mmCIF file of C-alpha atoms in Angstrom:
data_model
loop_
_atom_site.group_PDB
_atom_site.id
_atom_site.type_symbol
_atom_site.label_atom_id
_atom_site.label_comp_id
_atom_site.label_asym_id
_atom_site.label_seq_id
_atom_site.Cartn_x
_atom_site.Cartn_y
_atom_site.Cartn_z
ATOM 1 C CA MET A 25 63.186 104.652 135.987
ATOM 2 C CA ASN A 26 65.494 102.879 133.153
ATOM 3 C CA ARG A 27 68.920 104.357 133.322
ATOM 4 C CA ASN A 28 69.596 102.218 130.138
ATOM 5 C CA ILE A 29 70.006 104.118 126.962
ATOM 6 C CA ARG A 30 70.110 102.598 123.929
ATOM 7 C CA ILE A 31 70.594 104.551 120.636
ATOM 8 C CA ASP A 32 69.789 103.565 117.657
ATOM 9 C CA HIS A 33 71.336 105.381 114.991
ATOM 10 C CA PRO A 34 75.136 106.760 114.740
ATOM 11 C CA VAL A 35 75.536 109.877 117.323
ATOM 12 C CA GLU A 36 78.797 112.022 116.816
ATOM 13 C CA GLY A 37 81.372 111.818 118.993
ATOM 14 C CA VAL A 38 79.342 108.155 120.626
ATOM 15 C CA GLU A 39 80.017 104.553 119.142
ATOM 16 C CA HIS A 40 78.262 103.287 117.020
ATOM 17 C CA PRO A 41 78.307 100.334 114.571
ATOM 18 C CA GLU A 42 77.407 102.357 111.822
ATOM 19 C CA HIS A 43 79.477 104.749 111.829
ATOM 20 C CA ARG A 44 81.279 105.527 108.924
ATOM 21 C CA VAL A 45 82.696 108.113 106.036
ATOM 22 C CA ASP A 46 82.470 107.622 102.538
ATOM 23 C CA PHE A 47 84.823 109.022 100.070
ATOM 24 C CA GLU A 48 82.607 109.769 97.157
ATOM 25 C CA LEU A 49 84.509 109.492 93.740
ATOM 26 C CA SER A 50 83.475 108.735 90.124
ATOM 27 C CA PRO A 51 84.190 104.743 90.421
ATOM 28 C CA GLY A 52 85.796 104.539 86.658
ATOM 29 C CA ASP A 53 88.274 107.556 87.788
ATOM 30 C CA ILE A 54 91.717 105.656 88.426
ATOM 31 C CA GLN A 55 93.433 108.985 88.639
ATOM 32 C CA ALA A 56 91.454 110.134 91.504
ATOM 33 C CA VAL A 57 93.555 107.859 93.588
ATOM 34 C CA ARG A 58 97.138 108.055 94.524
ATOM 35 C CA PHE A 59 99.356 106.338 97.782
ATOM 36 C CA GLY A 60 101.739 107.941 99.669
ATOM 37 C CA ILE A 61 103.958 107.287 102.603
ATOM 38 C CA SER A 62 103.915 108.982 106.105
ATOM 39 C CA PRO A 63 106.713 108.853 108.360
ATOM 40 C CA GLY A 64 104.949 112.065 110.597
ATOM 41 C CA HIS A 65 101.845 108.704 110.746
ATOM 42 C CA GLU A 66 104.997 106.520 111.396
ATOM 43 C CA LEU A 67 106.431 108.442 114.670
ATOM 44 C CA ALA A 68 102.231 109.263 116.199
ATOM 45 C CA HIS A 69 101.780 105.907 116.285
ATOM 46 C CA ALA A 70 104.735 104.829 117.429
ATOM 47 C CA VAL A 71 104.292 107.062 120.785
ATOM 48 C CA ARG A 72 101.031 105.499 121.218
ATOM 49 C CA VAL A 73 101.857 102.103 121.002
ATOM 50 C CA LEU A 74 104.834 103.068 123.827
ATOM 51 C CA LEU A 75 102.346 103.777 125.517
ATOM 52 C CA ARG A 76 99.470 101.227 125.643
ATOM 53 C CA PRO A 77 102.310 98.233 124.582
ATOM 54 C CA GLN A 78 100.125 95.455 125.809
ATOM 55 C CA GLN A 79 96.844 96.220 123.284
ATOM 56 C CA HIS A 80 100.513 95.659 120.120
ATOM 57 C CA PRO A 81 101.930 92.205 120.227
ATOM 58 C CA LEU A 82 103.005 93.246 116.828
ATOM 59 C CA GLN A 83 105.124 95.196 118.136
ATOM 60 C CA TRP A 84 106.856 93.912 120.830
ATOM 61 C CA GLY A 85 110.115 92.897 119.476
ATOM 62 C CA TRP A 86 110.470 96.521 118.143
ATOM 63 C CA LEU A 87 109.469 97.518 121.781
ATOM 64 C CA ARG A 88 112.606 96.034 123.730
ATOM 65 C CA GLU A 89 115.140 98.034 121.242
ATOM 66 C CA VAL A 90 113.877 100.860 121.552
ATOM 67 C CA ARG A 91 112.444 101.582 125.676
ATOM 68 C CA GLU A 92 115.516 101.895 127.209
ATOM 69 C CA ARG A 93 116.822 104.386 124.355
ATOM 70 C CA LEU A 94 113.694 106.840 124.360
ATOM 71 C CA PRO A 95 114.910 111.033 125.457
ATOM 72 C CA ARG A 96 112.817 111.697 128.447
ATOM 73 C CA ASP A 97 111.329 115.370 127.800
ATOM 74 C CA GLY A 98 110.630 114.334 124.172
ATOM 75 C CA PHE A 99 108.234 111.573 125.227
ATOM 76 C CA GLU A 100 106.350 113.375 127.372
ATOM 77 C CA LEU A 101 105.261 116.298 125.509
ATOM 78 C CA LEU A 102 104.810 114.128 122.342
ATOM 79 C CA THR A 103 103.105 111.624 125.095
ATOM 80 C CA ALA A 104 101.107 115.716 125.619
ATOM 81 C CA VAL A 105 100.257 116.072 121.987
ATOM 82 C CA ILE A 106 99.613 113.029 120.500
ATOM 83 C CA ALA A 107 97.827 111.225 123.650
ATOM 84 C CA GLU A 108 97.289 107.603 123.923
ATOM 85 C CA ASP A 109 94.119 107.243 121.891
ATOM 86 C CA GLY A 110 91.568 108.947 119.923
ATOM 87 C CA TYR A 111 91.578 112.971 117.661
ATOM 88 C CA LEU A 112 95.275 113.048 115.984
ATOM 89 C CA PRO A 113 96.190 116.582 115.196
ATOM 90 C CA ASP A 114 96.704 117.504 111.376
ATOM 91 C CA PHE A 115 99.640 119.228 111.529
ATOM 92 C CA LEU A 116 102.009 117.030 112.277
ATOM 93 C CA THR A 117 101.409 115.201 109.673
ATOM 94 C CA ALA A 118 101.967 116.662 106.007
ATOM 95 C CA THR A 119 99.648 115.682 103.075
ATOM 96 C CA ALA A 120 101.339 112.243 102.820
ATOM 97 C CA SER A 121 103.163 111.849 98.876
ATOM 98 C CA TRP A 122 105.301 108.466 97.383
ATOM 99 C CA ASP A 123 108.518 110.422 98.199
ATOM 100 C CA MET A 124 107.892 111.385 100.998
ATOM 101 C CA THR A 125 110.829 111.390 103.431
ATOM 102 C CA PRO A 126 111.641 112.103 107.373
ATOM 103 C CA ASP A 127 113.512 115.266 107.312
ATOM 104 C CA ALA A 128 110.654 117.339 104.458
ATOM 105 C CA GLU A 129 108.281 115.793 107.450
ATOM 106 C CA LEU A 130 110.206 118.002 110.255
ATOM 107 C CA ASP A 131 110.695 120.613 107.616
ATOM 108 C CA ALA A 132 107.070 120.755 106.808
ATOM 109 C CA LEU A 133 106.570 120.559 110.636
ATOM 110 C CA ARG A 134 108.688 123.181 111.446
ATOM 111 C CA SER A 135 107.160 125.407 109.120
ATOM 112 C CA ALA A 136 103.436 124.576 109.851
ATOM 113 C CA PRO A 137 100.924 127.188 109.587
ATOM 114 C CA LEU A 138 100.163 128.754 113.351
ATOM 115 C CA GLU A 139 95.773 129.234 113.373
ATOM 116 C CA PRO A 140 95.382 126.186 111.445
ATOM 117 C CA MET A 141 97.547 124.285 114.776
ATOM 118 C CA ARG A 142 96.785 127.106 117.183
ATOM 119 C CA VAL A 143 92.855 125.531 116.401
ATOM 120 C CA ASP A 144 94.186 121.902 116.404
ATOM 121 C CA LEU A 145 95.091 122.399 119.421
ATOM 122 C CA GLY A 146 92.143 123.433 120.553
ATOM 123 C CA LYS A 147 90.771 120.368 119.776
ATOM 124 C CA MET A 148 92.880 118.579 122.046
ATOM 125 C CA VAL A 149 91.929 120.958 125.370
ATOM 126 C CA LEU A 150 88.407 120.063 124.738
ATOM 127 C CA ARG A 151 89.456 117.234 125.340
ATOM 128 C CA SER A 152 92.198 116.513 127.913
ATOM 129 C CA THR A 153 91.477 117.447 132.096
ATOM 130 C CA GLY A 154 94.284 117.943 134.617
ATOM 131 C CA SER A 155 98.123 119.345 134.319
ATOM 132 C CA ARG A 156 98.116 117.835 130.484
ATOM 133 C CA GLN A 157 95.270 120.354 128.756
ATOM 134 C CA ARG A 158 96.555 122.624 131.002
ATOM 135 C CA ALA A 159 100.008 121.786 129.080
ATOM 136 C CA LEU A 160 97.366 122.070 125.902
ATOM 137 C CA ARG A 161 96.835 125.397 126.564
ATOM 138 C CA GLU A 162 100.088 126.911 126.390
ATOM 139 C CA MET A 163 101.226 125.695 123.700
ATOM 140 C CA GLN A 164 98.247 127.335 122.062
ATOM 141 C CA GLN A 165 98.213 130.470 123.718
ATOM 142 C CA ARG A 166 102.600 130.379 122.199
ATOM 143 C CA PRO A 167 102.313 128.407 118.931
ATOM 144 C CA THR A 168 105.510 129.831 117.530
ATOM 145 C CA ARG A 169 107.404 127.786 120.969
ATOM 146 C CA ALA A 170 104.879 125.445 120.642
ATOM 147 C CA ARG A 171 105.335 124.664 117.667
ATOM 148 C CA ALA A 172 109.293 124.418 118.098
ATOM 149 C CA MET A 173 109.951 122.631 120.278
ATOM 150 C CA ILE A 174 107.193 120.640 119.622
ATOM 151 C CA ALA A 175 109.335 120.132 116.172
ATOM 152 C CA ASP A 176 112.725 119.804 117.818
ATOM 153 C CA ALA A 177 110.764 116.465 120.108
ATOM 154 C CA TRP A 178 110.055 115.369 117.342
ATOM 155 C CA GLU A 179 113.946 115.079 116.061
ATOM 156 C CA GLU A 180 114.632 113.464 119.018
ATOM 157 C CA VAL A 181 112.061 110.315 119.194
ATOM 158 C CA TRP A 182 112.309 109.804 115.580
ATOM 159 C CA GLU A 183 116.039 109.269 115.715
ATOM 160 C CA ALA A 184 115.608 107.777 119.112
ATOM 161 C CA ALA A 185 112.753 105.422 118.422
ATOM 162 C CA VAL A 186 112.127 105.111 114.458
ATOM 163 C CA ALA A 187 115.069 106.704 112.620
ATOM 164 C CA PRO A 188 116.634 102.766 113.307
ATOM 165 C CA VAL A 189 114.576 100.662 111.467
ATOM 166 C CA TRP A 190 112.644 103.228 109.203
ATOM 167 C CA PRO A 191 114.193 101.177 106.092
ATOM 168 C CA GLN A 192 112.415 97.991 107.391
ATOM 169 C CA LEU A 193 108.886 100.211 108.237
ATOM 170 C CA ASP A 194 109.712 101.875 104.297
ATOM 171 C CA ARG A 195 110.087 98.147 102.629
ATOM 172 C CA LEU A 196 106.747 96.990 104.378
ATOM 173 C CA LEU A 197 104.811 100.456 102.919
ATOM 174 C CA ARG A 198 105.960 100.437 99.551
ATOM 175 C CA ALA A 199 105.272 96.955 99.510
ATOM 176 C CA ASP A 200 102.535 97.403 100.314
ATOM 177 C CA ILE A 201 101.563 99.336 97.816
ATOM 178 C CA ALA A 202 102.991 97.802 95.424
ATOM 179 C CA VAL A 203 100.559 95.050 95.250
ATOM 180 C CA ARG A 204 97.254 97.230 96.222
ATOM 181 C CA ALA A 205 98.274 99.426 92.714
ATOM 182 C CA ARG A 206 98.482 96.040 90.945
ATOM 183 C CA THR A 207 95.421 95.254 92.331
ATOM 184 C CA ILE A 208 93.877 98.523 90.764
ATOM 185 C CA ALA A 209 95.305 97.381 87.453
ATOM 186 C CA SER A 210 93.775 94.121 87.739
ATOM 187 C CA SER A 211 90.786 94.526 89.678
ATOM 188 C CA GLY A 212 89.879 98.757 89.443
ATOM 189 C CA ILE A 213 89.901 101.223 93.015
ATOM 190 C CA SER A 214 86.577 99.063 94.033
ATOM 191 C CA GLY A 215 88.313 95.596 93.893
ATOM 192 C CA MET A 216 90.995 97.474 96.003
ATOM 193 C CA ALA A 217 89.036 98.750 98.335
ATOM 194 C CA ASP A 218 87.628 95.517 98.783
ATOM 195 C CA GLN A 219 90.712 94.610 99.542
ATOM 196 C CA LEU A 220 92.295 97.409 102.253
ATOM 197 C CA HIS A 221 90.843 96.021 105.244
ATOM 198 C CA PRO A 222 88.018 94.270 106.814
ATOM 199 C CA ASN A 223 86.921 98.608 108.091
ATOM 200 C CA VAL A 224 87.197 100.059 104.122
ATOM 201 C CA SER A 225 83.910 98.662 101.472
ATOM 202 C CA TRP A 226 83.547 100.340 97.949
ATOM 203 C CA GLY A 227 80.163 101.633 98.253
ATOM 204 C CA PRO A 228 77.973 102.920 95.123
ATOM 205 C CA GLY A 229 81.071 104.814 93.564
ATOM 206 C CA ALA A 230 83.111 105.483 97.194
ATOM 207 C CA VAL A 231 85.256 104.051 99.718
ATOM 208 C CA ARG A 232 83.262 103.477 103.070
ATOM 209 C CA VAL A 233 84.947 103.161 106.086
ATOM 210 C CA ARG A 234 84.119 101.587 109.302
ATOM 211 C CA LEU A 235 85.033 104.249 112.047
ATOM 212 C CA ARG A 236 84.168 104.249 115.780
ATOM 213 C CA LYS A 237 82.283 107.136 116.629
ATOM 214 C CA HIS A 238 82.665 109.570 113.295
ATOM 215 C CA SER A 239 80.151 109.940 109.934
ATOM 216 C CA GLU A 240 80.651 112.508 107.099
ATOM 217 C CA GLN A 241 80.373 111.872 103.125
ATOM 218 C CA VAL A 242 83.362 113.934 101.394
ATOM 219 C CA ASP A 243 83.254 114.517 97.926
ATOM 220 C CA CYS A 244 86.867 113.587 96.672
ATOM 221 C CA ARG A 245 86.455 113.785 93.062
ATOM 222 C CA GLY A 246 88.058 117.528 92.905
ATOM 223 C CA SER A 247 89.785 116.930 94.591
ATOM 224 C CA GLY A 248 91.215 112.781 94.911
ATOM 225 C CA LEU A 249 91.798 110.935 98.056
ATOM 226 C CA VAL A 250 95.190 109.379 99.143
ATOM 227 C CA LEU A 251 95.868 105.816 100.561
ATOM 228 C CA VAL A 252 98.612 105.562 102.712
ATOM 229 C CA PRO A 253 99.269 102.358 103.828
ATOM 230 C CA SER A 254 100.779 102.110 107.366
ATOM 231 C CA VAL A 255 102.920 99.364 110.450
ATOM 232 C CA MET A 256 102.619 100.942 113.545
ATOM 233 C CA SER A 257 99.016 101.809 113.673
ATOM 234 C CA SER A 258 97.717 97.628 112.854
ATOM 235 C CA TRP A 259 94.841 97.588 114.632
ATOM 236 C CA GLY A 260 92.793 100.001 112.419
ATOM 237 C CA CYS A 261 92.041 102.637 110.191
ATOM 238 C CA MET A 262 92.167 106.377 110.598
ATOM 239 C CA VAL A 263 90.865 109.497 108.216
ATOM 240 C CA LEU A 264 91.800 113.545 107.348
ATOM 241 C CA THR A 265 88.852 114.919 105.761
ATOM 242 C CA GLU A 266 88.890 118.344 106.658
ATOM 243 C CA PRO A 267 90.211 121.485 104.533
ATOM 244 C CA PRO A 268 92.389 121.771 103.657
ATOM 245 C CA ALA A 269 94.281 118.883 104.375
ATOM 246 C CA GLN A 270 93.968 116.307 101.524
ATOM 247 C CA PRO A 271 90.727 113.882 102.165
ATOM 248 C CA THR A 272 92.889 110.812 103.518
ATOM 249 C CA LEU A 273 92.974 107.031 104.711
ATOM 250 C CA PHE A 274 95.368 105.002 106.839
ATOM 251 C CA TYR A 275 95.085 101.948 106.488
ATOM 252 C CA PRO A 276 96.850 98.941 107.407
ATOM 253 C CA ALA A 277 99.596 97.201 105.412
ATOM 254 C CA ARG A 278 99.427 93.886 104.692
ATOM 255 C CA GLY A 279 101.692 91.112 105.343
ATOM 256 C CA VAL A 280 103.036 92.852 109.486
ATOM 257 C CA THR A 281 104.485 89.623 111.647
ATOM 258 C CA ALA A 282 105.887 89.927 114.404
ATOM 259 C CA GLY A 283 109.584 89.505 113.161
ATOM 260 C CA TRP A 284 108.763 92.837 111.196
ATOM 261 C CA ALA A 285 111.712 94.322 113.019
ATOM 262 C CA ARG A 286 114.643 92.630 111.750
ATOM 263 C CA SER A 287 117.781 93.898 110.826
ATOM 264 C CA THR A 288 118.933 94.807 106.998
ATOM 265 C CA ALA A 289 121.632 91.695 107.976
ATOM 266 C CA GLU A 290 118.275 89.154 108.764
ATOM 267 C CA ILE A 291 115.949 90.070 105.946
ATOM 268 C CA ALA A 292 119.349 89.187 103.459
ATOM 269 C CA ASP A 293 119.843 86.291 105.346
ATOM 270 C CA ALA A 294 115.879 84.826 104.941
ATOM 271 C CA LEU A 295 116.256 86.118 100.981
ATOM 272 C CA ALA A 296 119.188 84.465 100.956
ATOM 273 C CA ALA A 297 118.029 82.013 101.497
ATOM 274 C CA LEU A 298 115.516 81.343 98.726
ATOM 275 C CA LEU A 299 117.054 82.799 96.713
ATOM 276 C CA GLY A 300 120.798 83.104 96.606
ATOM 277 C CA PRO A 301 122.888 85.410 98.455
ATOM 278 C CA ALA A 302 124.549 87.160 95.365
ATOM 279 C CA ARG A 303 120.235 86.962 94.210
ATOM 280 C CA ALA A 304 118.917 88.647 97.394
ATOM 281 C CA GLU A 305 121.252 91.053 97.049
ATOM 282 C CA ILE A 306 120.516 92.508 93.636
ATOM 283 C CA LEU A 307 116.777 91.718 94.714
ATOM 284 C CA LEU A 308 117.270 94.633 98.042
ATOM 285 C CA GLY A 309 119.152 96.395 96.528
ATOM 286 C CA ALA A 310 116.678 96.867 93.989
ATOM 287 C CA SER A 311 114.258 99.502 95.592
ATOM 288 C CA ALA A 312 115.176 102.059 93.259
ATOM 289 C CA ALA A 313 116.353 101.933 89.507
ATOM 290 C CA ARG A 314 120.186 100.802 89.238
ATOM 291 C CA THR A 315 122.206 100.234 86.234
ATOM 292 C CA THR A 316 123.814 96.609 85.880
ATOM 293 C CA SER A 317 127.269 97.513 87.060
ATOM 294 C CA GLN A 318 125.434 99.246 89.882
ATOM 295 C CA ALA A 319 124.411 95.934 90.751
ATOM 296 C CA ALA A 320 127.225 94.130 90.578
ATOM 297 C CA ARG A 321 129.085 96.769 92.480
ATOM 298 C CA ASP A 322 126.510 96.636 95.802
ATOM 299 C CA ALA A 323 126.984 92.938 95.621
ATOM 300 C CA GLY A 324 130.907 92.629 94.590
ATOM 301 C CA ILE A 325 129.916 90.723 91.580
ATOM 302 C CA ALA A 326 131.032 90.550 88.238
ATOM 303 C CA VAL A 327 130.192 92.953 85.930
ATOM 304 C CA SER A 328 128.487 89.927 83.595
ATOM 305 C CA THR A 329 127.607 87.496 86.524
ATOM 306 C CA ALA A 330 125.035 90.527 87.911
ATOM 307 C CA SER A 331 123.921 90.769 84.457
ATOM 308 C CA HIS A 332 122.695 86.505 84.420
ATOM 309 C CA HIS A 333 121.306 87.199 87.972
ATOM 310 C CA LEU A 334 119.372 90.059 86.918
ATOM 311 C CA THR A 335 118.268 87.574 83.951
ATOM 312 C CA VAL A 336 116.941 84.727 85.782
ATOM 313 C CA LEU A 337 115.231 87.995 88.641
ATOM 314 C CA ARG A 338 113.719 89.273 85.408
ATOM 315 C CA ALA A 339 112.744 85.755 85.181
ATOM 316 C CA ALA A 340 110.985 84.755 87.587
ATOM 317 C CA GLY A 341 108.767 88.403 87.259
ATOM 318 C CA LEU A 342 110.886 89.880 90.648
ATOM 319 C CA ILE A 343 112.206 92.396 88.299
ATOM 320 C CA ALA A 344 112.128 94.875 85.631
ATOM 321 C CA SER A 345 114.137 96.248 82.949
ATOM 322 C CA GLU A 346 114.362 99.452 81.655
ATOM 323 C CA ARG A 347 116.616 100.774 78.474
ATOM 324 C CA GLU A 348 117.265 104.735 79.756
ATOM 325 C CA GLY A 349 119.502 105.649 77.164
ATOM 326 C CA ALA A 350 122.570 103.351 76.867
ATOM 327 C CA ARG A 351 121.885 102.420 80.479
ATOM 328 C CA MET A 352 119.843 99.780 81.469
ATOM 329 C CA LEU A 353 117.567 99.978 84.575
ATOM 330 C CA HIS A 354 116.241 96.945 86.728
ATOM 331 C CA LEU A 355 113.758 98.066 89.296
ATOM 332 C CA ARG A 356 111.338 96.009 91.711
ATOM 333 C CA THR A 357 108.188 94.875 90.293
ATOM 334 C CA PRO A 358 104.937 94.914 92.964
ATOM 335 C CA LEU A 359 105.936 90.934 93.114
ATOM 336 C CA GLY A 360 108.912 91.597 94.355
ATOM 337 C CA GLU A 361 108.342 93.913 96.466
ATOM 338 C CA ALA A 362 105.805 91.705 97.659
ATOM 339 C CA MET A 363 108.339 88.724 98.481
ATOM 340 C CA VAL A 364 110.273 91.026 100.095
ATOM 341 C CA GLY A 365 108.260 92.552 102.283
ATOM 342 C CA ALA A 366 106.819 88.815 103.046
ATOM 343 C CA VAL A 367 109.891 88.112 104.834
ATOM 344 C CA LEU A 368 109.457 91.048 107.352
#
């Protein structure tokens, strides 16, 4: 009797090379696609990296720094909720946006609706066994208490493991978004989608994502699609498709190297070797729009000197300057974001 079962077509929940999610869009509708930042996604995958460090060599520099300072109880609780692979509950992450902050993400978790949370916990109960299943079932039965405990654990693990490197993570994520947005402007959505990841492509009117165990068609023509880069989940793509969640595609940020967790001082030194100390300081500080006077004060130089360096950086395409009333504001361009990201 032949016990080998051959599966020639995708079956939900079973690995197959032809599984894919199609996010259906109008081909010319640039407004339907936007980018976002998700601190909650980074934290969830930081937990998974800590659970399976051997599979994530790009995170080893970060791992060496955080292992000894993890809060044991908080980490164990998040481990039960997140696990090392597979389904990630929707309630752990708010809708990603450009201005999403860790504090806003935590506030959203503390006030997450209880019934959808119970549904998510129920899904995890079905996907687990043993002590984890018992812990999840208890959370499902007492969702108000569980929500508070999970949020407290989120905050503890964030402060210990992710907060110290959030400036580096944030720079990488925003550098990636700047490059992708520039690609949309020059090559359209199809050109950008084809460069996101080997598992992502542009089909007839849809962003297509190859997945291991799931297939679905998602109509985004009314709601749009959120694209979210990630440093911690640098091995592949994930999706959010179930209402009321905004259709979302998480993909690995570009330019992530084993040295991404270096301190700001080390990054400044690397840029200084290329640009000079003053210009490196000005470029690093230009993640938010600043006046010439502010740039001068932060770099510890005269306003006239800062103006000269800003002119050089602007001529090189690294800084964009725009007048706002009587003030001139300076901000990193996509090229400037890419340069800072490359140093990481």
